[in-house]
């Protein structure tokens, strides 16, 4: 078990695009994936992208059965997604609160496509191809943004809907649905 240090906003690695996972990389993937799950679970997260632990490869993990801090969130299957592709299925969007392990203690309101199709492979090279919506779709989009060096704060359209969790909790409108987590 290895809990890795999660890079925080301001670290230039979080702004860099990641490169595709190659055939050679698959040999090393097992350890990286284990470390990522250890790190994500240690921090009560629901998703993590490889660049967040300093590995600039197109690899994300996400999923949870239940999260004690977000009892209303619908379970998302535990997934290892490599070289992902995302396409919106229609023009519907959804606006909800996001957080990120790289921006601890904060939340912001982000509008994203509500229904998406995503594809890629798992750590064994098996094809993944799913159509999802809601929170599941949001988590996948948030994590895959990391692979393009994009943090959710760049997608906030009204900066009044961004702040520290403790302060936001005093606001009537705040109804958290996390992405990575704290
Ligand atoms: Ni994140």
Short mmCIF file of C-alpha atoms and ligand atoms in Angstrom, two decimals:
data_model
loop_
_atom_site.label_atom_id
_atom_site.label_comp_id
_atom_site.label_asym_id
_atom_site.label_seq_id
_atom_site.Cartn_x
_atom_site.Cartn_y
_atom_site.Cartn_z
CA UNK A 1 0.00 0.00 0.00
CA UNK A 2 1.34 3.39 -0.97
CA UNK A 3 -0.45 6.63 -0.37
CA UNK A 4 0.95 9.21 -2.76
CA UNK A 5 1.22 12.93 -2.37
CA UNK A 6 -1.56 14.65 -4.34
CA UNK A 7 -0.35 17.70 -6.25
CA UNK A 8 -2.19 20.91 -5.45
CA UNK A 9 -3.32 23.74 -7.69
CA UNK A 10 -0.34 25.91 -8.56
CA UNK A 11 1.82 22.91 -9.39
CA UNK A 12 2.49 23.28 -13.14
CA UNK A 13 2.10 19.52 -13.70
CA UNK A 14 -1.67 19.94 -13.15
CA UNK A 15 -1.84 22.27 -16.16
CA UNK A 16 -0.05 19.95 -18.56
CA UNK A 17 -1.66 17.54 -21.03
CA UNK A 18 -0.91 13.88 -20.36
CA UNK A 19 0.34 11.44 -22.97
CA UNK A 20 -1.45 8.23 -24.00
CA UNK A 21 -0.77 4.99 -22.14
CA UNK A 22 1.29 2.76 -24.46
CA UNK A 23 1.72 -1.02 -24.64
CA UNK A 24 4.93 -0.73 -22.59
CA UNK A 25 3.15 1.31 -19.92
CA UNK A 26 0.65 -1.51 -19.26
CA UNK A 27 3.39 -3.46 -17.42
CA UNK A 28 3.74 -0.63 -14.91
CA UNK A 29 0.05 0.18 -14.68
CA UNK A 30 -0.75 -2.33 -11.94
CA UNK A 31 1.38 -0.59 -9.29
CA UNK A 32 0.28 2.87 -10.36
CA UNK A 33 -3.40 1.88 -10.18
CA UNK A 34 -2.93 0.34 -6.72
CA UNK A 35 -1.25 3.49 -5.47
CA UNK A 36 -4.02 5.62 -6.96
CA UNK A 37 -6.77 3.61 -5.23
CA UNK A 38 -4.85 3.69 -1.93
CA UNK A 39 -4.48 7.45 -2.23
CA UNK A 40 -8.08 8.10 -3.32
CA UNK A 41 -9.58 5.98 -0.55
CA UNK A 42 -7.29 7.41 2.09
CA UNK A 43 -8.61 10.86 1.20
CA UNK A 44 -12.26 9.72 0.91
CA UNK A 45 -12.21 10.66 -2.76
CA UNK A 46 -14.49 9.37 -5.51
CA UNK A 47 -12.01 9.80 -8.37
CA UNK A 48 -8.36 10.47 -9.13
CA UNK A 49 -6.37 11.15 -12.28
CA UNK A 50 -2.77 9.98 -12.73
CA UNK A 51 -1.41 13.52 -13.22
CA UNK A 52 -2.65 14.38 -9.72
CA UNK A 53 0.10 12.11 -8.36
CA UNK A 54 2.59 13.45 -10.89
CA UNK A 55 2.22 10.77 -13.58
CA UNK A 56 1.38 12.48 -16.86
CA UNK A 57 -0.39 9.51 -18.44
CA UNK A 58 -3.98 9.23 -19.68
CA UNK A 59 -5.26 7.11 -16.80
CA UNK A 60 -8.06 7.86 -14.33
CA UNK A 61 -9.80 5.89 -11.62
CA UNK A 62 -13.18 6.55 -10.04
CA UNK A 63 -16.07 4.86 -8.28
CA UNK A 64 -17.53 4.12 -4.88
CA UNK A 65 -20.33 2.10 -3.28
CA UNK A 66 -21.20 4.72 -0.76
CA UNK A 67 -19.42 7.77 0.51
CA UNK A 68 -20.00 8.74 4.15
CA UNK A 69 -19.80 12.43 3.38
CA UNK A 70 -22.30 12.20 0.51
CA UNK A 71 -24.96 9.67 1.51
CA UNK A 72 -27.33 10.72 -1.28
CA UNK A 73 -24.87 10.15 -4.13
CA UNK A 74 -25.76 7.16 -6.32
CA UNK A 75 -23.02 4.50 -6.44
CA UNK A 76 -20.62 4.57 -9.37
CA UNK A 77 -18.85 1.30 -10.32
CA UNK A 78 -15.17 1.18 -9.43
CA UNK A 79 -13.44 1.80 -12.73
CA UNK A 80 -9.93 2.05 -14.15
CA UNK A 81 -10.17 3.98 -17.39
CA UNK A 82 -7.21 4.25 -19.76
CA UNK A 83 -6.92 6.49 -22.82
CA UNK A 84 -10.52 7.68 -22.42
CA UNK A 85 -12.74 9.30 -25.02
CA UNK A 86 -15.87 11.25 -24.06
CA UNK A 87 -18.73 12.47 -26.22
CA UNK A 88 -21.91 14.23 -25.06
CA UNK A 89 -25.05 12.32 -26.11
CA UNK A 90 -27.22 15.40 -26.41
CA UNK A 91 -27.24 19.09 -25.59
CA UNK A 92 -28.65 18.74 -22.06
CA UNK A 93 -26.49 20.12 -19.28
CA UNK A 94 -26.47 19.98 -15.52
CA UNK A 95 -24.98 22.39 -13.00
CA UNK A 96 -23.65 21.06 -9.71
CA UNK A 97 -20.98 21.54 -7.08
CA UNK A 98 -17.55 20.04 -7.62
CA UNK A 99 -14.50 19.61 -5.47
CA UNK A 100 -11.04 18.29 -6.22
CA UNK A 101 -8.33 16.60 -4.18
CA UNK A 102 -5.92 19.07 -5.80
CA UNK A 103 -7.95 22.03 -4.49
CA UNK A 104 -8.64 20.89 -0.92
CA UNK A 105 -11.38 22.46 1.15
CA UNK A 106 -13.11 24.21 -1.73
CA UNK A 107 -16.14 23.78 -3.98
CA UNK A 108 -17.45 25.42 -7.11
CA UNK A 109 -20.55 25.24 -9.32
CA UNK A 110 -19.80 23.78 -12.74
CA UNK A 111 -22.07 23.26 -15.75
CA UNK A 112 -21.35 20.14 -17.81
CA UNK A 113 -23.10 17.91 -20.34
CA UNK A 114 -25.52 15.67 -18.44
CA UNK A 115 -25.48 12.59 -20.69
CA UNK A 116 -22.26 11.23 -22.12
CA UNK A 117 -20.77 8.18 -23.74
CA UNK A 118 -17.27 7.29 -22.59
CA UNK A 119 -14.91 4.64 -23.79
CA UNK A 120 -11.39 3.40 -23.23
CA UNK A 121 -9.77 0.30 -21.79
CA UNK A 122 -9.21 -1.14 -18.34
CA UNK A 123 -5.81 -2.15 -16.93
CA UNK A 124 -5.96 -5.49 -18.80
CA UNK A 125 -6.71 -3.87 -22.15
CA UNK A 126 -10.41 -4.81 -22.07
CA UNK A 127 -12.69 -2.35 -23.81
CA UNK A 128 -14.95 -0.11 -21.71
CA UNK A 129 -17.89 1.60 -23.43
CA UNK A 130 -20.68 3.14 -21.35
CA UNK A 131 -23.51 5.63 -21.62
CA UNK A 132 -24.12 7.41 -18.33
CA UNK A 133 -25.68 10.53 -16.89
CA UNK A 134 -25.86 12.61 -13.73
CA UNK A 135 -23.18 12.27 -11.09
CA UNK A 136 -21.43 9.40 -12.87
CA UNK A 137 -21.09 11.53 -16.02
CA UNK A 138 -19.83 14.47 -13.98
CA UNK A 139 -17.12 12.46 -12.22
CA UNK A 140 -15.83 11.01 -15.49
CA UNK A 141 -15.70 14.44 -17.14
CA UNK A 142 -13.97 16.00 -14.13
CA UNK A 143 -11.31 13.27 -14.00
CA UNK A 144 -10.72 13.26 -17.75
CA UNK A 145 -10.31 17.05 -17.71
CA UNK A 146 -7.22 16.46 -15.56
CA UNK A 147 -5.69 14.57 -18.50
CA UNK A 148 -5.91 17.75 -20.57
CA UNK A 149 -4.46 19.88 -17.76
CA UNK A 150 -7.86 21.39 -16.93
CA UNK A 151 -9.04 21.95 -13.36
CA UNK A 152 -12.73 22.46 -12.58
CA UNK A 153 -12.12 26.05 -11.47
CA UNK A 154 -11.47 26.91 -15.12
CA UNK A 155 -15.06 25.85 -15.90
CA UNK A 156 -16.76 27.93 -13.22
CA UNK A 157 -18.77 30.64 -14.95
CA UNK A 158 -19.77 32.60 -11.84
CA UNK A 159 -16.92 32.95 -9.36
CA UNK A 160 -19.45 33.90 -6.68
CA UNK A 161 -20.26 30.17 -6.72
CA UNK A 162 -16.77 29.19 -5.63
CA UNK A 163 -15.32 29.11 -2.15
CA UNK A 164 -14.31 27.26 0.95
CA UNK A 165 -16.66 24.47 2.03
CA UNK A 166 -17.12 25.86 5.53
CA UNK A 167 -18.23 29.23 4.22
CA UNK A 168 -20.42 27.73 1.50
CA UNK A 169 -22.16 25.49 4.01
CA UNK A 170 -23.63 28.58 5.59
CA UNK A 171 -25.14 29.52 2.25
CA UNK A 172 -28.71 28.40 1.50
CA UNK A 173 -27.87 27.26 -2.02
CA UNK A 174 -25.06 24.89 -1.13
CA UNK A 175 -25.97 21.27 -1.77
CA UNK A 176 -22.77 19.32 -2.30
CA UNK A 177 -22.18 16.67 -4.94
CA UNK A 178 -18.42 16.17 -4.98
CA UNK A 179 -16.11 15.16 -7.76
CA UNK A 180 -12.75 14.07 -6.44
CA UNK A 181 -13.51 15.09 -2.88
CA UNK A 182 -11.85 17.40 -0.42
NI1 LIG B 1 -9.94 16.72 -9.55
#
